[in-house]
C-alpha positions as protocol buffer text, in pm:
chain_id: "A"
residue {
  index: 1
  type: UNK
  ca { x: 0 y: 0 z: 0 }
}
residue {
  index: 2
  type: UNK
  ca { x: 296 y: 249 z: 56 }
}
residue {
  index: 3
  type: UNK
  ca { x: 446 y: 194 z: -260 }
}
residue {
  index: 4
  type: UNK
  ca { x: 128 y: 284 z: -434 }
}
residue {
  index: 5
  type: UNK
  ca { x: 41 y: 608 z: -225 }
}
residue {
  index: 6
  type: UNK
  ca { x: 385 y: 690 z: -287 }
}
residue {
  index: 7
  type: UNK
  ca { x: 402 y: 688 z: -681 }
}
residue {
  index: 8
  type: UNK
  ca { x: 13 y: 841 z: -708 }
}
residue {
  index: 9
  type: UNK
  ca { x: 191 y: 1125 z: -493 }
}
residue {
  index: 10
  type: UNK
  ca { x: 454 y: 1122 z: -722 }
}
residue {
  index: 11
  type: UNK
  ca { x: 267 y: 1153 z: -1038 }
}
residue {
  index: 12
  type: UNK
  ca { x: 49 y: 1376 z: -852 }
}
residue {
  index: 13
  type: UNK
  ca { x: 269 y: 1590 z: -767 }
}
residue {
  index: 14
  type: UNK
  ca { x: 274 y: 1825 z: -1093 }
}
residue {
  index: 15
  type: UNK
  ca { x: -109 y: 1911 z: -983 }
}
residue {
  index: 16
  type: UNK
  ca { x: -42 y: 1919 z: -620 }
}
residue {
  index: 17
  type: UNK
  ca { x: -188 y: 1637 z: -553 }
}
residue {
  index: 18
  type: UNK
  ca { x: -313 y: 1605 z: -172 }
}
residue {
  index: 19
  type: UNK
  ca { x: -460 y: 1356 z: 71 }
}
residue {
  index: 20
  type: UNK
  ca { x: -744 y: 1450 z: 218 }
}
residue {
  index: 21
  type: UNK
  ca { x: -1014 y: 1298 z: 494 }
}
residue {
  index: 22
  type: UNK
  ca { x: -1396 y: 1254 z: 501 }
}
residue {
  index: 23
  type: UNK
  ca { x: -1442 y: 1612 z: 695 }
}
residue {
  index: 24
  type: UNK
  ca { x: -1276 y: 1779 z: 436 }
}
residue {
  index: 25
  type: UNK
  ca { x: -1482 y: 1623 z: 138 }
}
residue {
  index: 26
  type: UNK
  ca { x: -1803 y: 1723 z: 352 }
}
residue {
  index: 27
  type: UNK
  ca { x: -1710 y: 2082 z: 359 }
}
residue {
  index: 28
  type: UNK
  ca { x: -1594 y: 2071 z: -15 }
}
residue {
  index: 29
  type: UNK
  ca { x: -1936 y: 1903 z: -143 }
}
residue {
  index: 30
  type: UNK
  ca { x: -2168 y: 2139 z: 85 }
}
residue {
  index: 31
  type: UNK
  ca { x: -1932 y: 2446 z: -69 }
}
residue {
  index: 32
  type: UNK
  ca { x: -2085 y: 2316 z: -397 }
}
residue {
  index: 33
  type: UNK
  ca { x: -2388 y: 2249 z: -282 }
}
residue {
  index: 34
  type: UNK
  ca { x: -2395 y: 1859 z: -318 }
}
residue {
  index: 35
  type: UNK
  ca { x: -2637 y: 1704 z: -113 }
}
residue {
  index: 36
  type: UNK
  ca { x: -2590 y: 1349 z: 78 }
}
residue {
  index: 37
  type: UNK
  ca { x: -2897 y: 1162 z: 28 }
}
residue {
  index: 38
  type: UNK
  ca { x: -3012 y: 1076 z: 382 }
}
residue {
  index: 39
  type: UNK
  ca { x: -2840 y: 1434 z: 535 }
}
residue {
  index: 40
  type: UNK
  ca { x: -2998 y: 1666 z: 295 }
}
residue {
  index: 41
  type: UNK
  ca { x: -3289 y: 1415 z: 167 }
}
residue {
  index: 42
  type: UNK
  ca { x: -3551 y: 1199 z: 267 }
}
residue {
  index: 43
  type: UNK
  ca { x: -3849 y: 1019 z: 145 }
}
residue {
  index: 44
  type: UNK
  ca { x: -4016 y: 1349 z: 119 }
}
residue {
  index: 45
  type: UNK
  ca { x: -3802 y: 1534 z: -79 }
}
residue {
  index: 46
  type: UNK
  ca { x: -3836 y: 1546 z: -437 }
}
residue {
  index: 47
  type: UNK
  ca { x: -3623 y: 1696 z: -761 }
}
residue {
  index: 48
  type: UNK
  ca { x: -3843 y: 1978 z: -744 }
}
residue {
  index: 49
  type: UNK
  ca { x: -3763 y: 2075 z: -393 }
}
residue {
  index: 50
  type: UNK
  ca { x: -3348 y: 2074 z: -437 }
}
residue {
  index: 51
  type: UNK
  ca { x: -3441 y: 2312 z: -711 }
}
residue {
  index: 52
  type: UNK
  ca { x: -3312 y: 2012 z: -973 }
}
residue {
  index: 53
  type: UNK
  ca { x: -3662 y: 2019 z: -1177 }
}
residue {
  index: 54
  type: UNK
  ca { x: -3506 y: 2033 z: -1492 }
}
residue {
  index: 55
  type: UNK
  ca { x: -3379 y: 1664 z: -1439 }
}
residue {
  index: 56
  type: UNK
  ca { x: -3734 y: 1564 z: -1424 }
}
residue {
  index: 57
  type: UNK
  ca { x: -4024 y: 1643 z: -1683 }
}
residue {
  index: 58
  type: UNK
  ca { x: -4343 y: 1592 z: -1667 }
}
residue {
  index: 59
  type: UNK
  ca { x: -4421 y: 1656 z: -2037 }
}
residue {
  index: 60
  type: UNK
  ca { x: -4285 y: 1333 z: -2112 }
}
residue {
  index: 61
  type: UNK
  ca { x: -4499 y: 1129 z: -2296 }
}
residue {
  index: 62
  type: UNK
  ca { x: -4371 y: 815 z: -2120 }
}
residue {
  index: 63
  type: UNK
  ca { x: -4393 y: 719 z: -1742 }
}
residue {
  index: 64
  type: UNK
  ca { x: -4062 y: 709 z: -1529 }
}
residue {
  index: 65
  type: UNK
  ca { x: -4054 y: 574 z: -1205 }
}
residue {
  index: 66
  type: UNK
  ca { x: -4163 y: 831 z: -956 }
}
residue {
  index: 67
  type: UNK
  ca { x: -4356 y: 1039 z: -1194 }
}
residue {
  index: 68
  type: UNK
  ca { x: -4680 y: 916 z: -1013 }
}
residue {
  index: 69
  type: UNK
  ca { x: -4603 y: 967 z: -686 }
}
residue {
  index: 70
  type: UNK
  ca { x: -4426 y: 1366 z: -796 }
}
residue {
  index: 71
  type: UNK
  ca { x: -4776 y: 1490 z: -885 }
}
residue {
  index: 72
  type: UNK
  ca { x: -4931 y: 1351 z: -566 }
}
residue {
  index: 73
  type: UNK
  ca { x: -5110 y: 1633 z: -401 }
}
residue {
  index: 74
  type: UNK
  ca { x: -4916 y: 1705 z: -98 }
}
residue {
  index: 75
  type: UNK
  ca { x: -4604 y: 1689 z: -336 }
}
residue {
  index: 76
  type: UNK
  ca { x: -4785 y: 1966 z: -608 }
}
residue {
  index: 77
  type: UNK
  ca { x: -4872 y: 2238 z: -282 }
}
residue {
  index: 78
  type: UNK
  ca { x: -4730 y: 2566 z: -275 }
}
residue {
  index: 79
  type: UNK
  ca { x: -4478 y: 2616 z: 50 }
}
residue {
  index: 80
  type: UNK
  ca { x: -4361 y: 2269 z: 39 }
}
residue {
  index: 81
  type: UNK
  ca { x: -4011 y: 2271 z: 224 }
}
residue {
  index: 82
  type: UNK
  ca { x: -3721 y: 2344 z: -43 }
}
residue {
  index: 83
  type: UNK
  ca { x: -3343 y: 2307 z: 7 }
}
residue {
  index: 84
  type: UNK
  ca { x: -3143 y: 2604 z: 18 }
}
residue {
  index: 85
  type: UNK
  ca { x: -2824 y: 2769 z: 111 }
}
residue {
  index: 86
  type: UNK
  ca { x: -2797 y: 2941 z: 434 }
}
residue {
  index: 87
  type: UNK
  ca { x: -2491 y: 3228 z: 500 }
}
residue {
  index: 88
  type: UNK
  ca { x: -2481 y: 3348 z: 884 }
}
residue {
  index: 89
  type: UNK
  ca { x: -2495 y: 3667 z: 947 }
}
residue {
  index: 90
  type: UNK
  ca { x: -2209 y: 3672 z: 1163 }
}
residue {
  index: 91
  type: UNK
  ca { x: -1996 y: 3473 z: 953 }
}
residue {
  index: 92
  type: UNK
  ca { x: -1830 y: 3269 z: 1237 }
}
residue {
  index: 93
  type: UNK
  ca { x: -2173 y: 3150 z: 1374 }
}
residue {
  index: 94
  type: UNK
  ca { x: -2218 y: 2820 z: 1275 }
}
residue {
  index: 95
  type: UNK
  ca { x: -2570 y: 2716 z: 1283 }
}
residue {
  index: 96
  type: UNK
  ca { x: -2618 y: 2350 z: 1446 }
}
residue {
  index: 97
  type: UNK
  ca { x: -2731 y: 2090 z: 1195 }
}
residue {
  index: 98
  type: UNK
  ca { x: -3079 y: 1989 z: 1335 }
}
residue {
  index: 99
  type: UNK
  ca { x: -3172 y: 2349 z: 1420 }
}
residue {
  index: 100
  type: UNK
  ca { x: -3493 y: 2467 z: 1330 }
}
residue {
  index: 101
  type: UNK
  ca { x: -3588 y: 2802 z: 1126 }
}
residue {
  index: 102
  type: UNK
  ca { x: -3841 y: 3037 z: 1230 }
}
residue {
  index: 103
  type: UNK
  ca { x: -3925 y: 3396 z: 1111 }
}
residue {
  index: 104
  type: UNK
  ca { x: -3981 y: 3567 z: 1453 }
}
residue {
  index: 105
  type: UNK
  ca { x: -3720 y: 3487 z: 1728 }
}
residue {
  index: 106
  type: UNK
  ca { x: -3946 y: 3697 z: 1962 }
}
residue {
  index: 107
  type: UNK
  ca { x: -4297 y: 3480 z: 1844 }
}
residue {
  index: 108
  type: UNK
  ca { x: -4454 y: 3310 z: 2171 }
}
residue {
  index: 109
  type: UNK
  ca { x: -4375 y: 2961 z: 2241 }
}
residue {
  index: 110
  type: UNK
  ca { x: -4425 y: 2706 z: 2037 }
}
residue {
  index: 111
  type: UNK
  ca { x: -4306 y: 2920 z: 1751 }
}
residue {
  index: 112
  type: UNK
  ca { x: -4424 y: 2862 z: 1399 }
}
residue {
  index: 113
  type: UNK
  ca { x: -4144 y: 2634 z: 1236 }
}
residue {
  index: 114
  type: UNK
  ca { x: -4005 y: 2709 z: 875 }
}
residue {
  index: 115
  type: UNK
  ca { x: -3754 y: 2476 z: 835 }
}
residue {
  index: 116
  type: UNK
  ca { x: -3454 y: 2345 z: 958 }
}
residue {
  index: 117
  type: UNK
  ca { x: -3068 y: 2270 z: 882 }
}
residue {
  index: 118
  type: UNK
  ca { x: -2956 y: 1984 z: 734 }
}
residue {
  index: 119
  type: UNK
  ca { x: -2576 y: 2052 z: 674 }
}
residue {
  index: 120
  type: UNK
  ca { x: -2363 y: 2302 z: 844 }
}
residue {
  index: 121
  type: UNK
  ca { x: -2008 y: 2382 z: 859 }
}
residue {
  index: 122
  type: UNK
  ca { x: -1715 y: 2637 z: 918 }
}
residue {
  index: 123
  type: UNK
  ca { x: -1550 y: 2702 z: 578 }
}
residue {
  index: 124
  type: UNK
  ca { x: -1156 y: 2796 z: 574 }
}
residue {
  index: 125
  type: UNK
  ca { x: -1178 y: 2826 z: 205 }
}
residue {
  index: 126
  type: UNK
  ca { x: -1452 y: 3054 z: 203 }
}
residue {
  index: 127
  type: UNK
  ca { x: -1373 y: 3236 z: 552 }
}
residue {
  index: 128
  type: UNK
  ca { x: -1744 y: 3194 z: 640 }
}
residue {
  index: 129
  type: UNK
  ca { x: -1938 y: 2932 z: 802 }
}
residue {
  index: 130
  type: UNK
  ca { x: -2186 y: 2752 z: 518 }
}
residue {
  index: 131
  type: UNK
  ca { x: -2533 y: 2580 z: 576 }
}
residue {
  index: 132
  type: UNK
  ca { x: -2777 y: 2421 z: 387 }
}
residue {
  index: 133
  type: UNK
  ca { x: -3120 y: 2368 z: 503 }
}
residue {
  index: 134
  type: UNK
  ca { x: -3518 y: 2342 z: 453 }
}
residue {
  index: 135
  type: UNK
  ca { x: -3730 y: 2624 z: 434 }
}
residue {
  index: 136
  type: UNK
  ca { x: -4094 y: 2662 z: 341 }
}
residue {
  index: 137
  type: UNK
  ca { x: -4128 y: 2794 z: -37 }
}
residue {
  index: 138
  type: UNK
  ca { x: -3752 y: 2853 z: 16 }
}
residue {
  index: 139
  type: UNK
  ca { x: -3660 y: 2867 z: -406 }
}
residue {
  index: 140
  type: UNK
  ca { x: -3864 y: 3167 z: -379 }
}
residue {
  index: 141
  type: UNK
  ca { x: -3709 y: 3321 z: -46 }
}
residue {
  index: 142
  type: UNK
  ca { x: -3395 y: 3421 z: -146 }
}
residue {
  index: 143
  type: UNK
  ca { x: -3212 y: 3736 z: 29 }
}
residue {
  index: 144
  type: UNK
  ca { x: -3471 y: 3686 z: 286 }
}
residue {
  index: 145
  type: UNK
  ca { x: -3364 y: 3608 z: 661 }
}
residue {
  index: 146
  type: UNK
  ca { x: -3437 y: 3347 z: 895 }
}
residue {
  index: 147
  type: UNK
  ca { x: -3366 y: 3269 z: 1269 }
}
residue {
  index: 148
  type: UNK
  ca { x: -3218 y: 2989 z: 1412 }
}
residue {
  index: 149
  type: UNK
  ca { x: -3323 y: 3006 z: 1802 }
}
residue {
  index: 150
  type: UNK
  ca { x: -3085 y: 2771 z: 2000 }
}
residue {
  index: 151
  type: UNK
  ca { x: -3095 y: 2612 z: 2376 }
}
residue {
  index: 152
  type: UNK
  ca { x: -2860 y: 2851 z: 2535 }
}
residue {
  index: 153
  type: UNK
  ca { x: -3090 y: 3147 z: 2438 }
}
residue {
  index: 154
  type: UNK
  ca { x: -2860 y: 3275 z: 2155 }
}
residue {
  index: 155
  type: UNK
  ca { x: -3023 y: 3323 z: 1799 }
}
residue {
  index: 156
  type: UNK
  ca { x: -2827 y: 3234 z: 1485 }
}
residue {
  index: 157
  type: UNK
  ca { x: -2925 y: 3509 z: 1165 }
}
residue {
  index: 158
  type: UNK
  ca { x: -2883 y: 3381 z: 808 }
}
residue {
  index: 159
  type: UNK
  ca { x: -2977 y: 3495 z: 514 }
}
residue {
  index: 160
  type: UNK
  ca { x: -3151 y: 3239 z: 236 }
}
residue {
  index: 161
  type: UNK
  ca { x: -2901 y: 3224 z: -88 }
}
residue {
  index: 162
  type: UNK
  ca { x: -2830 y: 2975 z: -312 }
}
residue {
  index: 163
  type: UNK
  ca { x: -2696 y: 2654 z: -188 }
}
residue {
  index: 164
  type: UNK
  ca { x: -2380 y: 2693 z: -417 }
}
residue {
  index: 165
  type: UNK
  ca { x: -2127 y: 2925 z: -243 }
}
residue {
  index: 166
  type: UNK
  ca { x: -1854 y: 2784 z: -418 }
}
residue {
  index: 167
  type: UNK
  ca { x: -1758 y: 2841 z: -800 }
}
residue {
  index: 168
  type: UNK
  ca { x: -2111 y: 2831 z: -923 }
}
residue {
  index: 169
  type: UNK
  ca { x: -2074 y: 2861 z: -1286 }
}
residue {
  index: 170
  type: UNK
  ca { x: -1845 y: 2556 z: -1262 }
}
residue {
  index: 171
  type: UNK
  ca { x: -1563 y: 2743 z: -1387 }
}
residue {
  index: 172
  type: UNK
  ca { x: -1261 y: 2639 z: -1162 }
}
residue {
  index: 173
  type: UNK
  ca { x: -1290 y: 2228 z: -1333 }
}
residue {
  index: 174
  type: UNK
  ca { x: -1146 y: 2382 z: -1608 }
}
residue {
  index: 175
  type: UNK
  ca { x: -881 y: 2553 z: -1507 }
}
């Protein structure tokens, strides 16, 4: 095995080739706004949602497995939960994955729930911490802000953008 890491490293090395580990591909996927299916998805959550509708069609003139169950009604309804990216406020705040979204810190408890994180990490590469997250009718909520209440009494600010905050034209593989 050392002999092999040591001539890919080798050849590598003209591209400067580095090792990495699986916290570092996290933050590199979320920066580009690549979901994990089972972190940022679940049975719920459809193409339409992750804002990937153009991957789907429904003027197809032949069925496709889950077709059907995409124009069920609860999956057709306006304000259906939609992934998006979320950039803090205070760009060192990292908002806890799990932490739900509401748009009036000061609303009486229980407070009306918009959503909630799904990914969430500091980013060296951006010098900003990165989210993504669910929010109701999000695709159409962008440059708005949401609140992200938290045990200790603190609140979290973020703003709804896109969940690409890295390179999002693509440009940089072809450098």
């Amino acid at each position: 095995g050392t002999h092999v890491w040591e001539k890919l490293f080798e050849a590598g090395a003209k591209y400067n080739l580095t090792p990495y580990g699986t916290e570092t591909m996290h933050i590199l996927r979320a920066e580009k706004g690549f979901i994990i299916a089972g972190q940022d998805t679940d049975g719920s959550v459809h193409p339409y949602d992750l804002g990937m509708g153009w991957c789907v069609s429904n003027q197809k003139p032949f069925s496709y497995i889950g077709k059907r169950g995409m124009n069920r009604v609860d999956c057709v309804r306006e304000n259906r939960k939609q992934l998006v990216g979320l950039k803090t406020k205070d760009p060192k705040a990292v908002i806890p994955e799990g932490a739900q979204a509401v748009l009036d810190p000061k609303a009486p408890i229980p407070m009306p729930m918009e959503g909630h994180v799904t990914s969430s990490y500091w980013s060296a590469n951006l010098g900003h911490s990165i989210a993504m997250g669910f929010i109701k009718g999000g695709l159409d909520k962008m440059g708005e802000t949401v609140f992200y209440p938290l045990a200790d009494g603190t609140v979290i600010e973020a703003e709804i953008c896109s969940p690409i905050f890295l390179d999002p034209k693509g440009e940089r593989q072809n450098v």
